Amino acid sequence: MAAQDIAAALERVESVLRRRPEAGLHDDAPATAHWHSGTRVVSHHANGTQVPTDMPGEFGGTGDHVTPGWLLRAGVASCTATTIAMVAATEGIELQTLEVQTTSRSDARGLLGLADADGEPVNARPLDMQLLVRIRAHGVAPDRLRAFVEESMRRSPMACAIHEAVPLALSVDVGAA
């Protein structure tokens, strides 16, 4: 889809949401993960898309699929790039290059339930996360592009979810034995 088509689509949605703000609140498509065996899991989208994951060999997996942690980083990178492209389209910025790389650092002891030297459990979450945005646009100054990317980050749902720590509720259905 061309930038002007994206801008027109976003304009239509914005027009509706200004008139009916309640229309903006919606349930997102669920991701349903099914365990297959070992550490292999396949996540399903309602549209039929399936994404297999597995753990590396040192964690009992085969290492032949991406890990769930990589999917998190990929989701953040993809969402950020998509948001930047959408904002660029609405502002008439013609992108030449857009690449977003998400990296993180983790402590594997958390996944294994191990404690630190002081006896405190090691947290299983990534310790930190970094985004590197490579962007180029004809006729747009580097300072303007940096400011543009920073503004886009405030609109990126996945980046905001990580940055602002979305509450996570847990329900458990143990089923009949």
PDB file of N, CA and C in Angstrom, residues 1-107:
ATOM      1  N   MET A   1       0.851  -1.174   0.000  1.00  0.00           N
ATOM      2  CA  MET A   1       0.000   0.000   0.000  1.00  0.00           C
ATOM      3  C   MET A   1       0.898   1.239   0.000  1.00  0.00           C
ATOM      4  N   ALA A   2       0.589   2.197  -0.834  1.00  0.00           N
ATOM      5  CA  ALA A   2       1.373   3.431  -0.946  1.00  0.00           C
ATOM      6  C   ALA A   2       1.125   4.328   0.262  1.00  0.00           C
ATOM      7  N   ALA A   3       2.091   5.191   0.533  1.00  0.00           N
ATOM      8  CA  ALA A   3       2.005   6.092   1.688  1.00  0.00           C
ATOM      9  C   ALA A   3       0.720   6.913   1.672  1.00  0.00           C
ATOM     10  N   GLN A   4       0.302   7.385   0.496  1.00  0.00           N
ATOM     11  CA  GLN A   4      -0.921   8.201   0.446  1.00  0.00           C
ATOM     12  C   GLN A   4      -2.165   7.373   0.767  1.00  0.00           C
ATOM     13  N   ASP A   5      -2.145   6.074   0.401  1.00  0.00           N
ATOM     14  CA  ASP A   5      -3.269   5.185   0.735  1.00  0.00           C
ATOM     15  C   ASP A   5      -3.321   4.939   2.243  1.00  0.00           C
ATOM     16  N   ILE A   6      -2.146   4.761   2.839  1.00  0.00           N
ATOM     17  CA  ILE A   6      -2.082   4.574   4.296  1.00  0.00           C
ATOM     18  C   ILE A   6      -2.586   5.825   4.989  1.00  0.00           C
ATOM     19  N   ALA A   7      -2.119   6.993   4.534  1.00  0.00           N
ATOM     20  CA  ALA A   7      -2.545   8.270   5.134  1.00  0.00           C
ATOM     21  C   ALA A   7      -4.057   8.439   5.018  1.00  0.00           C
ATOM     22  N   ALA A   8      -4.622   8.098   3.858  1.00  0.00           N
ATOM     23  CA  ALA A   8      -6.074   8.237   3.661  1.00  0.00           C
ATOM     24  C   ALA A   8      -6.838   7.288   4.585  1.00  0.00           C
ATOM     25  N   ALA A   9      -6.357   6.050   4.715  1.00  0.00           N
ATOM     26  CA  ALA A   9      -7.016   5.087   5.600  1.00  0.00           C
ATOM     27  C   ALA A   9      -6.968   5.564   7.045  1.00  0.00           C
ATOM     28  N   LEU A  10      -5.814   6.058   7.479  1.00  0.00           N
ATOM     29  CA  LEU A  10      -5.686   6.542   8.850  1.00  0.00           C
ATOM     30  C   LEU A  10      -6.541   7.779   9.092  1.00  0.00           C
ATOM     31  N   GLU A  11      -6.670   8.628   8.067  1.00  0.00           N
ATOM     32  CA  GLU A  11      -7.538   9.810   8.178  1.00  0.00           C
ATOM     33  C   GLU A  11      -8.993   9.398   8.405  1.00  0.00           C
ATOM     34  N   ARG A  12      -9.440   8.375   7.657  1.00  0.00           N
ATOM     35  CA  ARG A  12     -10.820   7.889   7.815  1.00  0.00           C
ATOM     36  C   ARG A  12     -11.042   7.350   9.228  1.00  0.00           C
ATOM     37  N   VAL A  13     -10.092   6.546   9.717  1.00  0.00           N
ATOM     38  CA  VAL A  13     -10.225   5.981  11.058  1.00  0.00           C
ATOM     39  C   VAL A  13     -10.223   7.099  12.096  1.00  0.00           C
ATOM     40  N   GLU A  14      -9.332   8.059  11.950  1.00  0.00           N
ATOM     41  CA  GLU A  14      -9.273   9.172  12.895  1.00  0.00           C
ATOM     42  C   GLU A  14     -10.574   9.958  12.904  1.00  0.00           C
ATOM     43  N   SER A  15     -11.160  10.162  11.738  1.00  0.00           N
ATOM     44  CA  SER A  15     -12.424  10.891  11.644  1.00  0.00           C
ATOM     45  C   SER A  15     -13.525  10.167  12.424  1.00  0.00           C
ATOM     46  N   VAL A  16     -13.594   8.845  12.255  1.00  0.00           N
ATOM     47  CA  VAL A  16     -14.601   8.050  12.976  1.00  0.00           C
ATOM     48  C   VAL A  16     -14.351   8.131  14.480  1.00  0.00           C
ATOM     49  N   LEU A  17     -13.092   7.984  14.895  1.00  0.00           N
ATOM     50  CA  LEU A  17     -12.785   7.963  16.328  1.00  0.00           C
ATOM     51  C   LEU A  17     -12.972   9.319  16.989  1.00  0.00           C
ATOM     52  N   ARG A  18     -12.837  10.386  16.244  1.00  0.00           N
ATOM     53  CA  ARG A  18     -13.118  11.716  16.820  1.00  0.00           C
ATOM     54  C   ARG A  18     -14.616  11.872  17.091  1.00  0.00           C
ATOM     55  N   ARG A  19     -15.447  11.309  16.200  1.00  0.00           N
ATOM     56  CA  ARG A  19     -16.900  11.379  16.377  1.00  0.00           C
ATOM     57  C   ARG A  19     -17.383  10.371  17.415  1.00  0.00           C
ATOM     58  N   ARG A  20     -16.761   9.184  17.432  1.00  0.00           N
ATOM     59  CA  ARG A  20     -17.185   8.106  18.325  1.00  0.00           C
ATOM     60  C   ARG A  20     -15.971   7.507  19.019  1.00  0.00           C
ATOM     61  N   PRO A  21     -15.431   8.179  20.041  1.00  0.00           N
ATOM     62  CA  PRO A  21     -14.218   7.681  20.712  1.00  0.00           C
ATOM     63  C   PRO A  21     -14.361   6.265  21.257  1.00  0.00           C
ATOM     64  N   GLU A  22     -15.564   5.883  21.656  1.00  0.00           N
ATOM     65  CA  GLU A  22     -15.771   4.541  22.216  1.00  0.00           C
ATOM     66  C   GLU A  22     -15.480   3.444  21.190  1.00  0.00           C
ATOM     67  N   ALA A  23     -15.509   3.785  19.916  1.00  0.00           N
ATOM     68  CA  ALA A  23     -15.228   2.805  18.867  1.00  0.00           C
ATOM     69  C   ALA A  23     -13.752   2.407  18.855  1.00  0.00           C
ATOM     70  N   GLY A  24     -12.912   3.175  19.509  1.00  0.00           N
ATOM     71  CA  GLY A  24     -11.488   2.861  19.550  1.00  0.00           C
ATOM     72  C   GLY A  24     -11.150   1.715  20.483  1.00  0.00           C
ATOM     73  N   LEU A  25     -11.982   1.470  21.467  1.00  0.00           N
ATOM     74  CA  LEU A  25     -11.728   0.400  22.430  1.00  0.00           C
ATOM     75  C   LEU A  25     -12.202  -0.921  21.849  1.00  0.00           C
ATOM     76  N   HIS A  26     -11.310  -1.886  21.762  1.00  0.00           N
ATOM     77  CA  HIS A  26     -11.654  -3.178  21.169  1.00  0.00           C
ATOM     78  C   HIS A  26     -10.791  -4.276  21.770  1.00  0.00           C
ATOM     79  N   ASP A  27     -11.264  -5.493  21.664  1.00  0.00           N
ATOM     80  CA  ASP A  27     -10.479  -6.654  22.076  1.00  0.00           C
ATOM     81  C   ASP A  27      -9.528  -7.002  20.941  1.00  0.00           C
ATOM     82  N   ASP A  28      -8.274  -7.235  21.273  1.00  0.00           N
ATOM     83  CA  ASP A  28      -7.287  -7.636  20.281  1.00  0.00           C
ATOM     84  C   ASP A  28      -7.454  -9.130  19.991  1.00  0.00           C
ATOM     85  N   ALA A  29      -7.008  -9.542  18.818  1.00  0.00           N
ATOM     86  CA  ALA A  29      -7.090 -10.964  18.449  1.00  0.00           C
ATOM     87  C   ALA A  29      -6.249 -11.781  19.422  1.00  0.00           C
ATOM     88  N   PRO A  30      -6.824 -12.839  19.977  1.00  0.00           N
ATOM     89  CA  PRO A  30      -6.049 -13.659  20.909  1.00  0.00           C
ATOM     90  C   PRO A  30      -4.959 -14.453  20.202  1.00  0.00           C
ATOM     91  N   ALA A  31      -3.908 -14.726  20.919  1.00  0.00           N
ATOM     92  CA  ALA A  31      -2.869 -15.654  20.466  1.00  0.00           C
ATOM     93  C   ALA A  31      -3.041 -16.894  21.326  1.00  0.00           C
ATOM     94  N   THR A  32      -3.224 -18.032  20.690  1.00  0.00           N
ATOM     95  CA  THR A  32      -3.423 -19.281  21.413  1.00  0.00           C
ATOM     96  C   THR A  32      -2.250 -20.204  21.125  1.00  0.00           C
ATOM     97  N   ALA A  33      -1.568 -20.621  22.175  1.00  0.00           N
ATOM     98  CA  ALA A  33      -0.394 -21.481  22.030  1.00  0.00           C
ATOM     99  C   ALA A  33      -0.742 -22.906  22.441  1.00  0.00           C
ATOM    100  N   HIS A  34      -0.378 -23.863  21.601  1.00  0.00           N
ATOM    101  CA  HIS A  34      -0.598 -25.280  21.869  1.00  0.00           C
ATOM    102  C   HIS A  34       0.751 -25.976  22.002  1.00  0.00           C
ATOM    103  N   TRP A  35       0.937 -26.665  23.113  1.00  0.00           N
ATOM    104  CA  TRP A  35       2.149 -27.451  23.326  1.00  0.00           C
ATOM    105  C   TRP A  35       2.081 -28.673  22.434  1.00  0.00           C
ATOM    106  N   HIS A  36       3.171 -28.969  21.726  1.00  0.00           N
ATOM    107  CA  HIS A  36       3.209 -30.150  20.865  1.00  0.00           C
ATOM    108  C   HIS A  36       3.987 -31.276  21.519  1.00  0.00           C
ATOM    109  N   SER A  37       5.194 -30.997  21.960  1.00  0.00           N
ATOM    110  CA  SER A  37       6.005 -31.968  22.692  1.00  0.00           C
ATOM    111  C   SER A  37       7.295 -31.278  23.096  1.00  0.00           C
ATOM    112  N   GLY A  38       7.947 -31.814  24.107  1.00  0.00           N
ATOM    113  CA  GLY A  38       9.206 -31.212  24.548  1.00  0.00           C
ATOM    114  C   GLY A  38       9.031 -29.741  24.846  1.00  0.00           C
ATOM    115  N   THR A  39       9.805 -28.909  24.184  1.00  0.00           N
ATOM    116  CA  THR A  39       9.655 -27.458  24.351  1.00  0.00           C
ATOM    117  C   THR A  39       9.074 -26.822  23.090  1.00  0.00           C
ATOM    118  N   ARG A  40       8.522 -27.640  22.210  1.00  0.00           N
ATOM    119  CA  ARG A  40       7.933 -27.139  20.960  1.00  0.00           C
ATOM    120  C   ARG A  40       6.481 -26.716  21.206  1.00  0.00           C
ATOM    121  N   VAL A  41       6.187 -25.493  20.823  1.00  0.00           N
ATOM    122  CA  VAL A  41       4.857 -24.916  20.974  1.00  0.00           C
ATOM    123  C   VAL A  41       4.491 -24.242  19.650  1.00  0.00           C
ATOM    124  N   VAL A  42       3.234 -24.310  19.273  1.00  0.00           N
ATOM    125  CA  VAL A  42       2.768 -23.615  18.074  1.00  0.00           C
ATOM    126  C   VAL A  42       1.684 -22.631  18.495  1.00  0.00           C
ATOM    127  N   SER A  43       1.905 -21.366  18.162  1.00  0.00           N
ATOM    128  CA  SER A  43       0.913 -20.323  18.453  1.00  0.00           C
ATOM    129  C   SER A  43       0.044 -20.112  17.226  1.00  0.00           C
ATOM    130  N   HIS A  44      -1.242 -19.881  17.471  1.00  0.00           N
ATOM    131  CA  HIS A  44      -2.231 -19.765  16.397  1.00  0.00           C
ATOM    132  C   HIS A  44      -2.941 -18.417  16.471  1.00  0.00           C
ATOM    133  N   HIS A  45      -3.202 -17.857  15.290  1.00  0.00           N
ATOM    134  CA  HIS A  45      -4.017 -16.646  15.147  1.00  0.00           C
ATOM    135  C   HIS A  45      -5.344 -17.083  14.555  1.00  0.00           C
ATOM    136  N   ALA A  46      -6.393 -16.330  14.810  1.00  0.00           N
ATOM    137  CA  ALA A  46      -7.719 -16.675  14.295  1.00  0.00           C
ATOM    138  C   ALA A  46      -7.758 -16.726  12.767  1.00  0.00           C
ATOM    139  N   ASN A  47      -6.824 -16.029  12.085  1.00  0.00           N
ATOM    140  CA  ASN A  47      -6.828 -16.041  10.613  1.00  0.00           C
ATOM    141  C   ASN A  47      -6.123 -17.255  10.031  1.00  0.00           C
ATOM    142  N   GLY A  48      -5.658 -18.178  10.893  1.00  0.00           N
ATOM    143  CA  GLY A  48      -5.011 -19.400  10.434  1.00  0.00           C
ATOM    144  C   GLY A  48      -3.490 -19.371  10.495  1.00  0.00           C
ATOM    145  N   THR A  49      -2.896 -18.231  10.720  1.00  0.00           N
ATOM    146  CA  THR A  49      -1.444 -18.145  10.825  1.00  0.00           C
ATOM    147  C   THR A  49      -0.968 -18.968  12.020  1.00  0.00           C
ATOM    148  N   GLN A  50       0.114 -19.717  11.805  1.00  0.00           N
ATOM    149  CA  GLN A  50       0.709 -20.520  12.868  1.00  0.00           C
ATOM    150  C   GLN A  50       2.190 -20.177  12.984  1.00  0.00           C
ATOM    151  N   VAL A  51       2.661 -20.028  14.216  1.00  0.00           N
ATOM    152  CA  VAL A  51       4.063 -19.696  14.457  1.00  0.00           C
ATOM    153  C   VAL A  51       4.630 -20.717  15.446  1.00  0.00           C
ATOM    154  N   PRO A  52       5.519 -21.605  14.957  1.00  0.00           N
ATOM    155  CA  PRO A  52       6.133 -22.578  15.867  1.00  0.00           C
ATOM    156  C   PRO A  52       7.313 -21.958  16.618  1.00  0.00           C
ATOM    157  N   THR A  53       7.484 -22.366  17.864  1.00  0.00           N
ATOM    158  CA  THR A  53       8.641 -21.947  18.651  1.00  0.00           C
ATOM    159  C   THR A  53       9.262 -23.186  19.290  1.00  0.00           C
ATOM    160  N   ASP A  54      10.509 -23.038  19.655  1.00  0.00           N
ATOM    161  CA  ASP A  54      11.211 -24.101  20.368  1.00  0.00           C
ATOM    162  C   ASP A  54      12.362 -23.438  21.115  1.00  0.00           C
ATOM    163  N   MET A  55      12.918 -24.156  22.039  1.00  0.00           N
ATOM    164  CA  MET A  55      14.046 -23.646  22.804  1.00  0.00           C
ATOM    165  C   MET A  55      15.350 -24.183  22.221  1.00  0.00           C
ATOM    166  N   PRO A  56      16.456 -23.531  22.517  1.00  0.00           N
ATOM    167  CA  PRO A  56      17.757 -24.053  22.067  1.00  0.00           C
ATOM    168  C   PRO A  56      18.061 -25.394  22.741  1.00  0.00           C
ATOM    169  N   GLY A  57      19.009 -26.114  22.179  1.00  0.00           N
ATOM    170  CA  GLY A  57      19.384 -27.429  22.695  1.00  0.00           C
ATOM    171  C   GLY A  57      19.768 -27.425  24.155  1.00  0.00           C
ATOM    172  N   GLU A  58      20.470 -26.396  24.620  1.00  0.00           N
ATOM    173  CA  GLU A  58      20.889 -26.352  26.028  1.00  0.00           C
ATOM    174  C   GLU A  58      19.714 -26.245  26.994  1.00  0.00           C
ATOM    175  N   PHE A  59      18.520 -25.932  26.485  1.00  0.00           N
ATOM    176  CA  PHE A  59      17.324 -25.885  27.332  1.00  0.00           C
ATOM    177  C   PHE A  59      16.367 -27.022  26.996  1.00  0.00           C
ATOM    178  N   GLY A  60      16.845 -28.041  26.302  1.00  0.00           N
ATOM    179  CA  GLY A  60      16.038 -29.220  26.020  1.00  0.00           C
ATOM    180  C   GLY A  60      15.285 -29.175  24.712  1.00  0.00           C
ATOM    181  N   GLY A  61      15.441 -28.110  23.940  1.00  0.00           N
ATOM    182  CA  GLY A  61      14.755 -28.012  22.659  1.00  0.00           C
ATOM    183  C   GLY A  61      15.622 -28.491  21.519  1.00  0.00           C
ATOM    184  N   THR A  62      15.129 -28.260  20.319  1.00  0.00           N
ATOM    185  CA  THR A  62      15.895 -28.634  19.129  1.00  0.00           C
ATOM    186  C   THR A  62      16.630 -27.436  18.544  1.00  0.00           C
ATOM    187  N   GLY A  63      16.175 -26.243  18.883  1.00  0.00           N
ATOM    188  CA  GLY A  63      16.797 -25.038  18.354  1.00  0.00           C
ATOM    189  C   GLY A  63      16.480 -24.772  16.896  1.00  0.00           C
ATOM    190  N   ASP A  64      15.524 -25.507  16.327  1.00  0.00           N
ATOM    191  CA  ASP A  64      15.233 -25.317  14.898  1.00  0.00           C
ATOM    192  C   ASP A  64      14.105 -24.317  14.627  1.00  0.00           C
ATOM    193  N   HIS A  65      13.568 -23.709  15.669  1.00  0.00           N
ATOM    194  CA  HIS A  65      12.566 -22.640  15.506  1.00  0.00           C
ATOM    195  C   HIS A  65      12.972 -21.463  16.382  1.00  0.00           C
ATOM    196  N   VAL A  66      12.329 -20.335  16.143  1.00  0.00           N
ATOM    197  CA  VAL A  66      12.612 -19.169  16.978  1.00  0.00           C
ATOM    198  C   VAL A  66      12.104 -19.424  18.393  1.00  0.00           C
ATOM    199  N   THR A  67      12.666 -18.704  19.345  1.00  0.00           N
ATOM    200  CA  THR A  67      12.227 -18.831  20.733  1.00  0.00           C
ATOM    201  C   THR A  67      11.095 -17.847  21.013  1.00  0.00           C
ATOM    202  N   PRO A  68      10.315 -18.087  22.058  1.00  0.00           N
ATOM    203  CA  PRO A  68       9.288 -17.117  22.439  1.00  0.00           C
ATOM    204  C   PRO A  68       9.885 -15.728  22.727  1.00  0.00           C
ATOM    205  N   GLY A  69      11.071 -15.689  23.330  1.00  0.00           N
ATOM    206  CA  GLY A  69      11.713 -14.401  23.600  1.00  0.00           C
ATOM    207  C   GLY A  69      12.039 -13.645  22.330  1.00  0.00           C
ATOM    208  N   TRP A  70      12.458 -14.379  21.302  1.00  0.00           N
ATOM    209  CA  TRP A  70      12.723 -13.725  20.021  1.00  0.00           C
ATOM    210  C   TRP A  70      11.431 -13.154  19.443  1.00  0.00           C
ATOM    211  N   LEU A  71      10.308 -13.902  19.595  1.00  0.00           N
ATOM    212  CA  LEU A  71       9.028 -13.385  19.098  1.00  0.00           C
ATOM    213  C   LEU A  71       8.661 -12.072  19.787  1.00  0.00           C
ATOM    214  N   LEU A  72       8.956 -11.962  21.074  1.00  0.00           N
ATOM    215  CA  LEU A  72       8.705 -10.704  21.786  1.00  0.00           C
ATOM    216  C   LEU A  72       9.510  -9.578  21.153  1.00  0.00           C
ATOM    217  N   ARG A  73      10.814  -9.817  20.943  1.00  0.00           N
ATOM    218  CA  ARG A  73      11.655  -8.783  20.340  1.00  0.00           C
ATOM    219  C   ARG A  73      11.204  -8.469  18.918  1.00  0.00           C
ATOM    220  N   ALA A  74      10.838  -9.504  18.156  1.00  0.00           N
ATOM    221  CA  ALA A  74      10.364  -9.290  16.789  1.00  0.00           C
ATOM    222  C   ALA A  74       9.073  -8.476  16.784  1.00  0.00           C
ATOM    223  N   GLY A  75       8.184  -8.767  17.730  1.00  0.00           N
ATOM    224  CA  GLY A  75       6.936  -8.010  17.823  1.00  0.00           C
ATOM    225  C   GLY A  75       7.182  -6.544  18.116  1.00  0.00           C
ATOM    226  N   VAL A  76       8.098  -6.260  19.030  1.00  0.00           N
ATOM    227  CA  VAL A  76       8.429  -4.872  19.365  1.00  0.00           C
ATOM    228  C   VAL A  76       9.040  -4.178  18.147  1.00  0.00           C
ATOM    229  N   ALA A  77       9.976  -4.849  17.469  1.00  0.00           N
ATOM    230  CA  ALA A  77      10.625  -4.253  16.293  1.00  0.00           C
ATOM    231  C   ALA A  77       9.617  -4.008  15.171  1.00  0.00           C
ATOM    232  N   SER A  78       8.781  -5.007  14.893  1.00  0.00           N
ATOM    233  CA  SER A  78       7.804  -4.896  13.823  1.00  0.00           C
ATOM    234  C   SER A  78       6.763  -3.818  14.118  1.00  0.00           C
ATOM    235  N   CYS A  79       6.259  -3.790  15.341  1.00  0.00           N
ATOM    236  CA  CYS A  79       5.259  -2.796  15.733  1.00  0.00           C
ATOM    237  C   CYS A  79       5.841  -1.388  15.645  1.00  0.00           C
ATOM    238  N   THR A  80       7.084  -1.231  16.097  1.00  0.00           N
ATOM    239  CA  THR A  80       7.727   0.076  16.046  1.00  0.00           C
ATOM    240  C   THR A  80       7.906   0.532  14.604  1.00  0.00           C
ATOM    241  N   ALA A  81       8.397  -0.362  13.733  1.00  0.00           N
ATOM    242  CA  ALA A  81       8.583  -0.008  12.326  1.00  0.00           C
ATOM    243  C   ALA A  81       7.252   0.336  11.663  1.00  0.00           C
ATOM    244  N   THR A  82       6.218  -0.445  11.966  1.00  0.00           N
ATOM    245  CA  THR A  82       4.895  -0.187  11.395  1.00  0.00           C
ATOM    246  C   THR A  82       4.374   1.173  11.844  1.00  0.00           C
ATOM    247  N   THR A  83       4.520   1.480  13.121  1.00  0.00           N
ATOM    248  CA  THR A  83       4.040   2.763  13.637  1.00  0.00           C
ATOM    249  C   THR A  83       4.791   3.919  12.985  1.00  0.00           C
ATOM    250  N   ILE A  84       6.106   3.795  12.863  1.00  0.00           N
ATOM    251  CA  ILE A  84       6.896   4.846  12.218  1.00  0.00           C
ATOM    252  C   ILE A  84       6.430   5.044  10.777  1.00  0.00           C
ATOM    253  N   ALA A  85       6.207   3.952  10.047  1.00  0.00           N
ATOM    254  CA  ALA A  85       5.748   4.044   8.658  1.00  0.00           C
ATOM    255  C   ALA A  85       4.374   4.707   8.567  1.00  0.00           C
ATOM    256  N   MET A  86       3.488   4.379   9.509  1.00  0.00           N
ATOM    257  CA  MET A  86       2.152   4.987   9.510  1.00  0.00           C
ATOM    258  C   MET A  86       2.228   6.488   9.795  1.00  0.00           C
ATOM    259  N   VAL A  87       3.023   6.866  10.788  1.00  0.00           N
ATOM    260  CA  VAL A  87       3.156   8.286  11.126  1.00  0.00           C
ATOM    261  C   VAL A  87       3.823   9.027   9.967  1.00  0.00           C
ATOM    262  N   ALA A  88       4.822   8.406   9.336  1.00  0.00           N
ATOM    263  CA  ALA A  88       5.476   9.032   8.178  1.00  0.00           C
ATOM    264  C   ALA A  88       4.458   9.309   7.080  1.00  0.00           C
ATOM    265  N   ALA A  89       3.585   8.337   6.831  1.00  0.00           N
ATOM    266  CA  ALA A  89       2.570   8.510   5.787  1.00  0.00           C
ATOM    267  C   ALA A  89       1.647   9.679   6.106  1.00  0.00           C
ATOM    268  N   THR A  90       1.238   9.808   7.370  1.00  0.00           N
ATOM    269  CA  THR A  90       0.319  10.902   7.724  1.00  0.00           C
ATOM    270  C   THR A  90       1.001  12.262   7.679  1.00  0.00           C
ATOM    271  N   GLU A  91       2.327  12.278   7.859  1.00  0.00           N
ATOM    272  CA  GLU A  91       3.054  13.549   7.835  1.00  0.00           C
ATOM    273  C   GLU A  91       3.686  13.832   6.477  1.00  0.00           C
ATOM    274  N   GLY A  92       3.423  12.980   5.498  1.00  0.00           N
ATOM    275  CA  GLY A  92       3.953  13.196   4.157  1.00  0.00           C
ATOM    276  C   GLY A  92       5.452  13.000   4.049  1.00  0.00           C
ATOM    277  N   ILE A  93       6.020  12.225   4.954  1.00  0.00           N
ATOM    278  CA  ILE A  93       7.458  11.929   4.905  1.00  0.00           C
ATOM    279  C   ILE A  93       7.653  10.688   4.054  1.00  0.00           C
ATOM    280  N   GLU A  94       8.460  10.822   3.009  1.00  0.00           N
ATOM    281  CA  GLU A  94       8.726   9.705   2.113  1.00  0.00           C
ATOM    282  C   GLU A  94       9.973   8.972   2.579  1.00  0.00           C
ATOM    283  N   LEU A  95       9.769   7.817   3.188  1.00  0.00           N
ATOM    284  CA  LEU A  95      10.883   7.048   3.724  1.00  0.00           C
ATOM    285  C   LEU A  95      11.689   6.383   2.614  1.00  0.00           C
ATOM    286  N   GLN A  96      13.013   6.409   2.763  1.00  0.00           N
ATOM    287  CA  GLN A  96      13.908   5.667   1.874  1.00  0.00           C
ATOM    288  C   GLN A  96      14.299   4.357   2.545  1.00  0.00           C
ATOM    289  N   THR A  97      14.601   4.456   3.840  1.00  0.00           N
ATOM    290  CA  THR A  97      15.081   3.316   4.615  1.00  0.00           C
ATOM    291  C   THR A  97      14.399   3.329   5.969  1.00  0.00           C
ATOM    292  N   LEU A  98      13.966   2.173   6.422  1.00  0.00           N
ATOM    293  CA  LEU A  98      13.455   2.030   7.786  1.00  0.00           C
ATOM    294  C   LEU A  98      13.753   0.616   8.235  1.00  0.00           C
ATOM    295  N   GLU A  99      14.537   0.514   9.284  1.00  0.00           N
ATOM    296  CA  GLU A  99      14.886  -0.776   9.870  1.00  0.00           C
ATOM    297  C   GLU A  99      14.905  -0.603  11.377  1.00  0.00           C
ATOM    298  N   VAL A 100      14.268  -1.504  12.088  1.00  0.00           N
ATOM    299  CA  VAL A 100      14.253  -1.453  13.549  1.00  0.00           C
ATOM    300  C   VAL A 100      14.798  -2.775  14.064  1.00  0.00           C
ATOM    301  N   GLN A 101      15.798  -2.675  14.917  1.00  0.00           N
ATOM    302  CA  GLN A 101      16.381  -3.857  15.539  1.00  0.00           C
ATOM    303  C   GLN A 101      16.137  -3.777  17.044  1.00  0.00           C
ATOM    304  N   THR A 102      15.604  -4.853  17.607  1.00  0.00           N
ATOM    305  CA  THR A 102      15.386  -4.926  19.047  1.00  0.00           C
ATOM    306  C   THR A 102      16.332  -5.970  19.618  1.00  0.00           C
ATOM    307  N   THR A 103      17.089  -5.562  20.619  1.00  0.00           N
ATOM    308  CA  THR A 103      17.963  -6.495  21.323  1.00  0.00           C
ATOM    309  C   THR A 103      17.606  -6.459  22.804  1.00  0.00           C
ATOM    310  N   SER A 104      18.016  -7.482  23.507  1.00  0.00           N
ATOM    311  CA  SER A 104      17.794  -7.503  24.952  1.00  0.00           C
ATOM    312  C   SER A 104      18.891  -8.343  25.585  1.00  0.00           C
ATOM    313  N   ARG A 105      18.943  -8.259  26.886  1.00  0.00           N
ATOM    314  CA  ARG A 105      19.903  -9.045  27.665  1.00  0.00           C
ATOM    315  C   ARG A 105      19.096  -9.745  28.762  1.00  0.00           C
ATOM    316  N   SER A 106      19.339 -11.047  28.924  1.00  0.00           N
ATOM    317  CA  SER A 106      18.582 -11.837  29.892  1.00  0.00           C
ATOM    318  C   SER A 106      19.534 -12.670  30.740  1.00  0.00           C
ATOM    319  N   ASP A 107      19.035 -13.132  31.864  1.00  0.00           N
ATOM    320  CA  ASP A 107      19.784 -14.021  32.745  1.00  0.00           C
ATOM    321  C   ASP A 107      19.041 -15.357  32.761  1.00  0.00           C
TER     322      ASP A 107
END
